[in-house]
PDB file of C-alpha atoms in Angstrom:
ATOM      1  CA  MET A 241      -0.099  -8.551  19.324  1.00 66.00           C
ATOM      2  CA  ASN A 242       2.580  -9.266  16.724  1.00 89.00           C
ATOM      3  CA  LEU A 243       5.276  -8.148  19.162  1.00 91.00           C
ATOM      4  CA  LEU A 244       3.883 -10.442  21.828  1.00 92.00           C
ATOM      5  CA  LEU A 245       4.002 -13.401  19.450  1.00 93.00           C
ATOM      6  CA  LEU A 246       7.554 -12.537  18.466  1.00 93.00           C
ATOM      7  CA  ALA A 247       8.508 -12.381  22.131  1.00 95.00           C
ATOM      8  CA  ILE A 248       7.191 -15.836  23.005  1.00 96.00           C
ATOM      9  CA  ALA A 249       7.884 -17.673  19.721  1.00 96.00           C
ATOM     10  CA  PRO A 250      11.575 -18.474  20.413  1.00 97.00           C
ATOM     11  CA  VAL A 251      10.642 -19.638  23.900  1.00 98.00           C
ATOM     12  CA  PHE A 252       8.176 -22.218  22.619  1.00 97.00           C
ATOM     13  CA  ILE A 253      10.498 -23.337  19.829  1.00 98.00           C
ATOM     14  CA  ILE A 254      13.083 -24.214  22.466  1.00 98.00           C
ATOM     15  CA  ILE A 255      10.460 -25.937  24.627  1.00 98.00           C
ATOM     16  CA  LEU A 256       9.362 -28.086  21.685  1.00 98.00           C
ATOM     17  CA  TYR A 257      12.993 -28.893  20.895  1.00 98.00           C
ATOM     18  CA  ILE A 258      13.697 -30.121  24.436  1.00 98.00           C
ATOM     19  CA  TYR A 259      10.391 -32.014  24.547  1.00 97.00           C
ATOM     20  CA  TYR A 260      11.379 -33.774  21.320  1.00 96.00           C
ATOM     21  CA  LYS A 261      14.822 -34.595  22.735  1.00 97.00           C
ATOM     22  CA  ASP A 262      13.162 -36.346  25.686  1.00 96.00           C
ATOM     23  CA  LYS A 263      12.897 -39.423  23.487  1.00 92.00           C
ATOM     24  CA  TYR A 264      12.225 -42.353  25.755  1.00 93.00           C
ATOM     25  CA  GLU A 265       9.842 -41.249  28.507  1.00 94.00           C
ATOM     26  CA  LYS A 266       7.902 -38.009  28.077  1.00 95.00           C
ATOM     27  CA  GLU A 267       7.047 -35.875  31.098  1.00 97.00           C
ATOM     28  CA  PRO A 268       3.418 -35.104  32.019  1.00 97.00           C
ATOM     29  CA  LYS A 269       2.304 -32.034  30.078  1.00 96.00           C
ATOM     30  CA  ARG A 270       0.509 -30.605  33.088  1.00 97.00           C
ATOM     31  CA  LEU A 271       3.665 -30.801  35.185  1.00 97.00           C
ATOM     32  CA  LEU A 272       5.672 -29.181  32.409  1.00 98.00           C
ATOM     33  CA  PHE A 273       3.153 -26.351  32.276  1.00 98.00           C
ATOM     34  CA  TYR A 274       3.295 -25.857  36.049  1.00 98.00           C
ATOM     35  CA  ASN A 275       7.088 -25.597  35.927  1.00 98.00           C
ATOM     36  CA  PHE A 276       6.860 -23.100  33.075  1.00 98.00           C
ATOM     37  CA  LEU A 277       4.302 -21.086  35.024  1.00 97.00           C
ATOM     38  CA  LEU A 278       6.433 -21.098  38.161  1.00 97.00           C
ATOM     39  CA  GLY A 279       9.364 -19.887  36.093  1.00 97.00           C
ATOM     40  CA  ALA A 280       7.258 -17.145  34.524  1.00 97.00           C
ATOM     41  CA  ILE A 281       5.750 -15.860  37.772  1.00 95.00           C
ATOM     42  CA  ALA A 282       7.405 -17.167  40.942  1.00 92.00           C
ATOM     43  CA  SER A 283      10.943 -17.016  39.584  1.00 92.00           C
ATOM     44  CA  ILE A 284      10.479 -13.405  38.484  1.00 90.00           C
ATOM     45  CA  LEU A 285       9.061 -12.463  41.898  1.00 94.00           C
ATOM     46  CA  ILE A 286      11.908 -14.163  43.754  1.00 94.00           C
ATOM     47  CA  THR A 287      14.449 -12.440  41.515  1.00 94.00           C
ATOM     48  CA  THR A 288      12.846  -9.045  42.127  1.00 92.00           C
ATOM     49  CA  ILE A 289      12.976  -9.549  45.892  1.00 93.00           C
ATOM     50  CA  LEU A 290      16.606 -10.677  45.741  1.00 92.00           C
ATOM     51  CA  TYR A 291      17.504  -7.683  43.575  1.00 89.00           C
ATOM     52  CA  TYR A 292      16.028  -5.384  46.193  1.00 88.00           C
ATOM     53  CA  VAL A 293      17.814  -7.095  49.089  1.00 89.00           C
ATOM     54  CA  ILE A 294      21.193  -7.100  47.345  1.00 85.00           C
ATOM     55  CA  ASN A 295      20.879  -3.480  46.228  1.00 81.00           C
ATOM     56  CA  THR A 296      20.001  -2.515  49.793  1.00 83.00           C
ATOM     57  CA  ILE A 297      22.914  -4.405  51.347  1.00 82.00           C
ATOM     58  CA  LEU A 298      25.427  -3.730  48.571  1.00 76.00           C
ATOM     59  CA  PRO A 299      24.466  -0.626  46.618  1.00 77.00           C
ATOM     60  CA  LEU A 300      26.664  -0.133  43.560  1.00 70.00           C
ATOM     61  CA  PRO A 301      27.937   3.324  42.574  1.00 68.00           C
ATOM     62  CA  ASP A 302      26.527   4.985  39.485  1.00 61.00           C
ATOM     63  CA  TYR A 303      29.824   5.351  37.658  1.00 59.00           C
ATOM     64  CA  GLU A 304      30.931   2.719  35.180  1.00 73.00           C
ATOM     65  CA  SER A 305      33.786   0.401  36.081  1.00 86.00           C
ATOM     66  CA  ILE A 306      34.778  -3.124  35.127  1.00 91.00           C
ATOM     67  CA  ILE A 307      34.710  -4.276  38.762  1.00 90.00           C
ATOM     68  CA  GLN A 308      31.243  -2.812  39.271  1.00 89.00           C
ATOM     69  CA  GLN A 309      29.929  -4.513  36.142  1.00 92.00           C
ATOM     70  CA  PHE A 310      31.561  -7.804  37.184  1.00 94.00           C
ATOM     71  CA  ILE A 311      29.720  -7.718  40.523  1.00 91.00           C
ATOM     72  CA  LYS A 312      26.486  -6.773  38.773  1.00 92.00           C
ATOM     73  CA  ALA A 313      26.799  -9.521  36.142  1.00 95.00           C
ATOM     74  CA  PHE A 314      27.739 -12.411  38.417  1.00 96.00           C
ATOM     75  CA  PHE A 315      26.163 -11.587  41.772  1.00 92.00           C
ATOM     76  CA  VAL A 316      23.310  -9.147  41.179  1.00 92.00           C
ATOM     77  CA  VAL A 317      21.982 -10.679  37.944  1.00 94.00           C
ATOM     78  CA  GLY A 318      23.538 -14.112  37.382  1.00 96.00           C
ATOM     79  CA  LEU A 319      23.250 -15.427  40.926  1.00 95.00           C
ATOM     80  CA  THR A 320      19.812 -14.029  41.721  1.00 96.00           C
ATOM     81  CA  GLU A 321      18.172 -15.135  38.468  1.00 97.00           C
ATOM     82  CA  GLU A 322      19.685 -18.618  38.425  1.00 98.00           C
ATOM     83  CA  PHE A 323      19.026 -19.141  42.128  1.00 97.00           C
ATOM     84  CA  SER A 324      15.380 -18.227  41.621  1.00 97.00           C
ATOM     85  CA  LYS A 325      15.142 -20.914  38.926  1.00 98.00           C
ATOM     86  CA  TYR A 326      17.188 -23.389  40.938  1.00 98.00           C
ATOM     87  CA  ILE A 327      14.932 -23.423  43.991  1.00 97.00           C
ATOM     88  CA  ILE A 328      11.875 -24.165  41.827  1.00 98.00           C
ATOM     89  CA  VAL A 329      13.606 -27.107  40.155  1.00 98.00           C
ATOM     90  CA  ARG A 330      15.088 -28.278  43.440  1.00 98.00           C
ATOM     91  CA  TYR A 331      12.005 -28.103  45.652  1.00 97.00           C
ATOM     92  CA  TYR A 332       9.203 -28.615  43.144  1.00 97.00           C
ATOM     93  CA  ALA A 333      10.318 -30.560  40.079  1.00 97.00           C
ATOM     94  CA  GLN A 334      13.069 -32.680  41.577  1.00 97.00           C
ATOM     95  CA  THR A 335      10.850 -33.981  44.362  1.00 96.00           C
ATOM     96  CA  HIS A 336       8.100 -35.128  41.971  1.00 96.00           C
ATOM     97  CA  LYS A 337       7.706 -38.831  41.202  1.00 95.00           C
ATOM     98  CA  ALA A 338       7.614 -38.059  37.457  1.00 97.00           C
ATOM     99  CA  PHE A 339      11.244 -36.928  37.765  1.00 97.00           C
ATOM    100  CA  ASN A 340      12.462 -40.489  37.268  1.00 96.00           C
ATOM    101  CA  GLU A 341      15.614 -40.255  35.130  1.00 97.00           C
ATOM    102  CA  PRO A 342      18.572 -37.829  34.833  1.00 97.00           C
ATOM    103  CA  PHE A 343      17.321 -36.319  31.552  1.00 98.00           C
ATOM    104  CA  ASP A 344      14.314 -34.977  33.439  1.00 98.00           C
ATOM    105  CA  GLY A 345      16.633 -32.510  35.145  1.00 98.00           C
ATOM    106  CA  ILE A 346      17.267 -30.886  31.786  1.00 98.00           C
ATOM    107  CA  VAL A 347      13.579 -30.911  30.846  1.00 98.00           C
ATOM    108  CA  TYR A 348      12.321 -29.266  34.017  1.00 98.00           C
ATOM    109  CA  ALA A 349      15.190 -26.796  34.345  1.00 98.00           C
ATOM    110  CA  VAL A 350      14.579 -25.656  30.772  1.00 98.00           C
ATOM    111  CA  MET A 351      10.848 -25.315  31.407  1.00 98.00           C
ATOM    112  CA  VAL A 352      11.494 -23.087  34.413  1.00 98.00           C
ATOM    113  CA  SER A 353      14.145 -21.134  32.504  1.00 98.00           C
ATOM    114  CA  MET A 354      11.836 -20.637  29.541  1.00 98.00           C
ATOM    115  CA  GLY A 355       9.080 -19.431  31.834  1.00 97.00           C
ATOM    116  CA  PHE A 356      11.488 -16.836  33.200  1.00 97.00           C
ATOM    117  CA  ALA A 357      12.733 -15.978  29.694  1.00 97.00           C
ATOM    118  CA  ALA A 358       9.176 -15.577  28.398  1.00 97.00           C
ATOM    119  CA  THR A 359       8.242 -12.970  31.001  1.00 96.00           C
ATOM    120  CA  GLU A 360      11.556 -11.162  30.653  1.00 96.00           C
ATOM    121  CA  ASN A 361      11.403 -11.213  26.868  1.00 97.00           C
ATOM    122  CA  ILE A 362       7.880  -9.816  26.746  1.00 96.00           C
ATOM    123  CA  PHE A 363       8.962  -6.752  28.743  1.00 95.00           C
ATOM    124  CA  TYR A 364      12.059  -6.159  26.619  1.00 96.00           C
ATOM    125  CA  VAL A 365      10.336  -6.707  23.271  1.00 96.00           C
ATOM    126  CA  LEU A 366       7.289  -4.566  24.030  1.00 93.00           C
ATOM    127  CA  GLU A 367       9.678  -1.768  24.977  1.00 94.00           C
ATOM    128  CA  GLY A 368      12.294  -2.270  22.259  1.00 93.00           C
ATOM    129  CA  GLY A 369      10.219  -3.400  19.286  1.00 93.00           C
ATOM    130  CA  TYR A 370      10.919  -5.730  16.367  1.00 93.00           C
ATOM    131  CA  GLN A 371      14.685  -5.253  16.338  1.00 95.00           C
ATOM    132  CA  THR A 372      14.910  -6.242  19.993  1.00 95.00           C
ATOM    133  CA  ALA A 373      12.665  -9.253  19.365  1.00 95.00           C
ATOM    134  CA  LEU A 374      14.875 -10.498  16.544  1.00 94.00           C
ATOM    135  CA  LEU A 375      18.118  -9.941  18.439  1.00 95.00           C
ATOM    136  CA  ARG A 376      16.951 -11.610  21.638  1.00 97.00           C
ATOM    137  CA  ALA A 377      15.491 -14.580  19.720  1.00 96.00           C
ATOM    138  CA  PHE A 378      19.038 -15.545  18.775  1.00 97.00           C
ATOM    139  CA  THR A 379      20.867 -14.394  21.905  1.00 97.00           C
ATOM    140  CA  ALA A 380      19.180 -13.935  25.284  1.00 97.00           C
ATOM    141  CA  VAL A 381      16.493 -16.611  24.924  1.00 98.00           C
ATOM    142  CA  PRO A 382      18.880 -19.376  23.757  1.00 98.00           C
ATOM    143  CA  ALA A 383      21.299 -18.232  26.467  1.00 98.00           C
ATOM    144  CA  HIS A 384      18.652 -18.828  29.149  1.00 98.00           C
ATOM    145  CA  ALA A 385      18.066 -22.253  27.624  1.00 98.00           C
ATOM    146  CA  THR A 386      21.750 -23.164  27.904  1.00 98.00           C
ATOM    147  CA  PHE A 387      21.838 -22.004  31.526  1.00 98.00           C
ATOM    148  CA  GLY A 388      18.877 -24.280  32.193  1.00 98.00           C
ATOM    149  CA  ILE A 389      20.364 -27.270  30.367  1.00 98.00           C
ATOM    150  CA  LEU A 390      23.703 -27.012  32.176  1.00 98.00           C
ATOM    151  CA  MET A 391      21.992 -26.628  35.531  1.00 98.00           C
ATOM    152  CA  GLY A 392      19.522 -29.407  34.769  1.00 98.00           C
ATOM    153  CA  TYR A 393      22.225 -31.816  33.649  1.00 98.00           C
ATOM    154  CA  TYR A 394      23.747 -31.859  37.130  1.00 98.00           C
ATOM    155  CA  MET A 395      20.431 -31.657  38.949  1.00 98.00           C
ATOM    156  CA  GLY A 396      19.308 -34.698  36.959  1.00 98.00           C
ATOM    157  CA  LYS A 397      22.397 -36.574  38.110  1.00 98.00           C
ATOM    158  CA  ALA A 398      21.864 -35.355  41.671  1.00 98.00           C
ATOM    159  CA  LYS A 399      18.388 -36.893  41.971  1.00 96.00           C
ATOM    160  CA  PHE A 400      19.855 -40.383  41.655  1.00 96.00           C
ATOM    161  CA  SER A 401      23.149 -39.845  43.470  1.00 96.00           C
ATOM    162  CA  ASN A 402      24.338 -40.068  47.057  1.00 95.00           C
ATOM    163  CA  ASN A 403      26.203 -36.828  46.374  1.00 96.00           C
ATOM    164  CA  LYS A 404      23.002 -34.844  45.847  1.00 97.00           C
ATOM    165  CA  ILE A 405      23.959 -31.548  47.491  1.00 97.00           C
ATOM    166  CA  ALA A 406      27.283 -31.194  45.655  1.00 98.00           C
ATOM    167  CA  LEU A 407      25.787 -32.056  42.271  1.00 98.00           C
ATOM    168  CA  ASN A 408      22.809 -29.727  42.712  1.00 98.00           C
ATOM    169  CA  LEU A 409      25.094 -26.861  43.687  1.00 98.00           C
ATOM    170  CA  THR A 410      27.430 -27.664  40.800  1.00 98.00           C
ATOM    171  CA  GLY A 411      24.492 -27.175  38.448  1.00 98.00           C
ATOM    172  CA  LEU A 412      23.626 -23.860  40.064  1.00 98.00           C
ATOM    173  CA  LEU A 413      27.251 -22.695  39.996  1.00 98.00           C
ATOM    174  CA  LEU A 414      27.705 -23.589  36.332  1.00 98.00           C
ATOM    175  CA  ALA A 415      24.533 -21.709  35.368  1.00 98.00           C
ATOM    176  CA  VAL A 416      25.681 -18.660  37.361  1.00 98.00           C
ATOM    177  CA  ILE A 417      29.136 -18.734  35.744  1.00 98.00           C
ATOM    178  CA  PHE A 418      27.758 -18.886  32.202  1.00 98.00           C
ATOM    179  CA  HIS A 419      25.022 -16.345  32.918  1.00 98.00           C
ATOM    180  CA  GLY A 420      27.461 -13.981  34.591  1.00 98.00           C
ATOM    181  CA  THR A 421      30.028 -14.315  31.829  1.00 98.00           C
ATOM    182  CA  TYR A 422      27.444 -13.676  29.115  1.00 98.00           C
ATOM    183  CA  ASP A 423      26.098 -10.576  30.849  1.00 97.00           C
ATOM    184  CA  PHE A 424      29.512  -9.260  31.888  1.00 97.00           C
ATOM    185  CA  PHE A 425      30.720  -8.909  28.312  1.00 97.00           C
ATOM    186  CA  LEU A 426      27.494  -7.103  27.430  1.00 96.00           C
ATOM    187  CA  PHE A 427      27.613  -4.820  30.478  1.00 94.00           C
ATOM    188  CA  ILE A 428      31.131  -3.537  29.743  1.00 93.00           C
ATOM    189  CA  ASP A 429      30.073  -2.165  26.380  1.00 87.00           C
ATOM    190  CA  PHE A 430      32.289   0.858  27.026  1.00 86.00           C
ATOM    191  CA  VAL A 431      35.186  -1.420  26.035  1.00 88.00           C
ATOM    192  CA  PRO A 432      35.164  -1.511  22.197  1.00 89.00           C
ATOM    193  CA  GLY A 433      34.452  -4.913  20.666  1.00 92.00           C
ATOM    194  CA  ILE A 434      34.218  -6.706  24.011  1.00 94.00           C
ATOM    195  CA  TRP A 435      30.652  -7.837  23.241  1.00 93.00           C
ATOM    196  CA  VAL A 436      32.187 -10.625  21.151  1.00 96.00           C
ATOM    197  CA  GLY A 437      32.926 -12.370  24.448  1.00 96.00           C
ATOM    198  CA  ALA A 438      29.198 -12.746  25.087  1.00 97.00           C
ATOM    199  CA  PHE A 439      28.713 -14.585  21.795  1.00 97.00           C
ATOM    200  CA  ALA A 440      31.742 -16.773  22.495  1.00 97.00           C
ATOM    201  CA  SER A 441      30.236 -17.638  25.884  1.00 97.00           C
ATOM    202  CA  LEU A 442      26.877 -18.410  24.261  1.00 98.00           C
ATOM    203  CA  PHE A 443      28.522 -20.611  21.627  1.00 98.00           C
ATOM    204  CA  LEU A 444      30.411 -22.574  24.288  1.00 98.00           C
ATOM    205  CA  GLY A 445      27.197 -22.949  26.269  1.00 98.00           C
ATOM    206  CA  LEU A 446      25.405 -24.321  23.204  1.00 98.00           C
ATOM    207  CA  VAL A 447      28.188 -26.838  22.558  1.00 98.00           C
ATOM    208  CA  LEU A 448      28.205 -28.039  26.169  1.00 98.00           C
ATOM    209  CA  SER A 449      24.399 -28.155  26.225  1.00 98.00           C
ATOM    210  CA  ARG A 450      24.332 -30.381  23.154  1.00 98.00           C
ATOM    211  CA  LYS A 451      26.816 -32.735  24.789  1.00 98.00           C
ATOM    212  CA  ALA A 452      24.812 -32.762  28.030  1.00 98.00           C
ATOM    213  CA  ILE A 453      21.611 -33.667  26.178  1.00 98.00           C
ATOM    214  CA  LYS A 454      23.292 -36.492  24.277  1.00 97.00           C
ATOM    215  CA  LYS A 455      24.940 -37.890  27.391  1.00 97.00           C
ATOM    216  CA  HIS A 456      21.695 -38.119  29.351  1.00 97.00           C
ATOM    217  CA  GLN A 457      19.895 -39.500  26.301  1.00 96.00           C
ATOM    218  CA  ASN A 458      22.467 -42.263  25.922  1.00 95.00           C
ATOM    219  CA  ASN A 459      22.309 -43.104  29.626  1.00 92.00           C
ATOM    220  CA  SER A 460      18.505 -43.116  29.866  1.00 94.00           C
ATOM    221  CA  VAL A 461      17.125 -46.035  31.847  1.00 90.00           C
ATOM    222  CA  PHE A 462      14.181 -46.057  29.420  1.00 91.00           C
ATOM    223  CA  LYS A 463      16.343 -46.410  26.319  1.00 87.00           C
ATOM    224  CA  PRO A 464      15.368 -49.611  24.457  1.00 83.00           C
TER     225      PRO A 464
END
């Protein structure tokens, strides 16, 4: 029970943080919950199916190589996981009438991402224990949040733009790039010290996420 709480605690801290940052026009709590639930269940199912399809079409050899880990990080993991989140935001959240300002893109993308992160984190923490819970609370979970914020920033802009397709796909691409980069440096752990690149990627993602939040806050149509 304690492990379960440790697994979901960082997820809900991030959710509360983003909810607080939505200063001028809060989203319906029920809709937020539905997006979280879709991220926790539907997104995981979609990712699992995509993993299977990709591994069937493009099976990777068992030996370790930088090229193999690059493909795994960006296309097998980064693309499939972020795409599974993207289609929920794109076809569920973005079409809802409550999605009525650009900041909402960040809110809903983070909710979906945190739903995904919650399910993923529970599996990892129950298997790895307290050390895994502590490590992931400051790495993987915040990383998923930054992927969601960066994706949501552009998807929020897309909702109110004539250039909707390009902006939506820009959000997806940016999330994939940051997700892939973060994982890539962790996957090539056979290169000594290379894991530092993952933390550098996470730090950059946090900086850009903070700027994205502030920009949409300042441009809110509901700002007094």
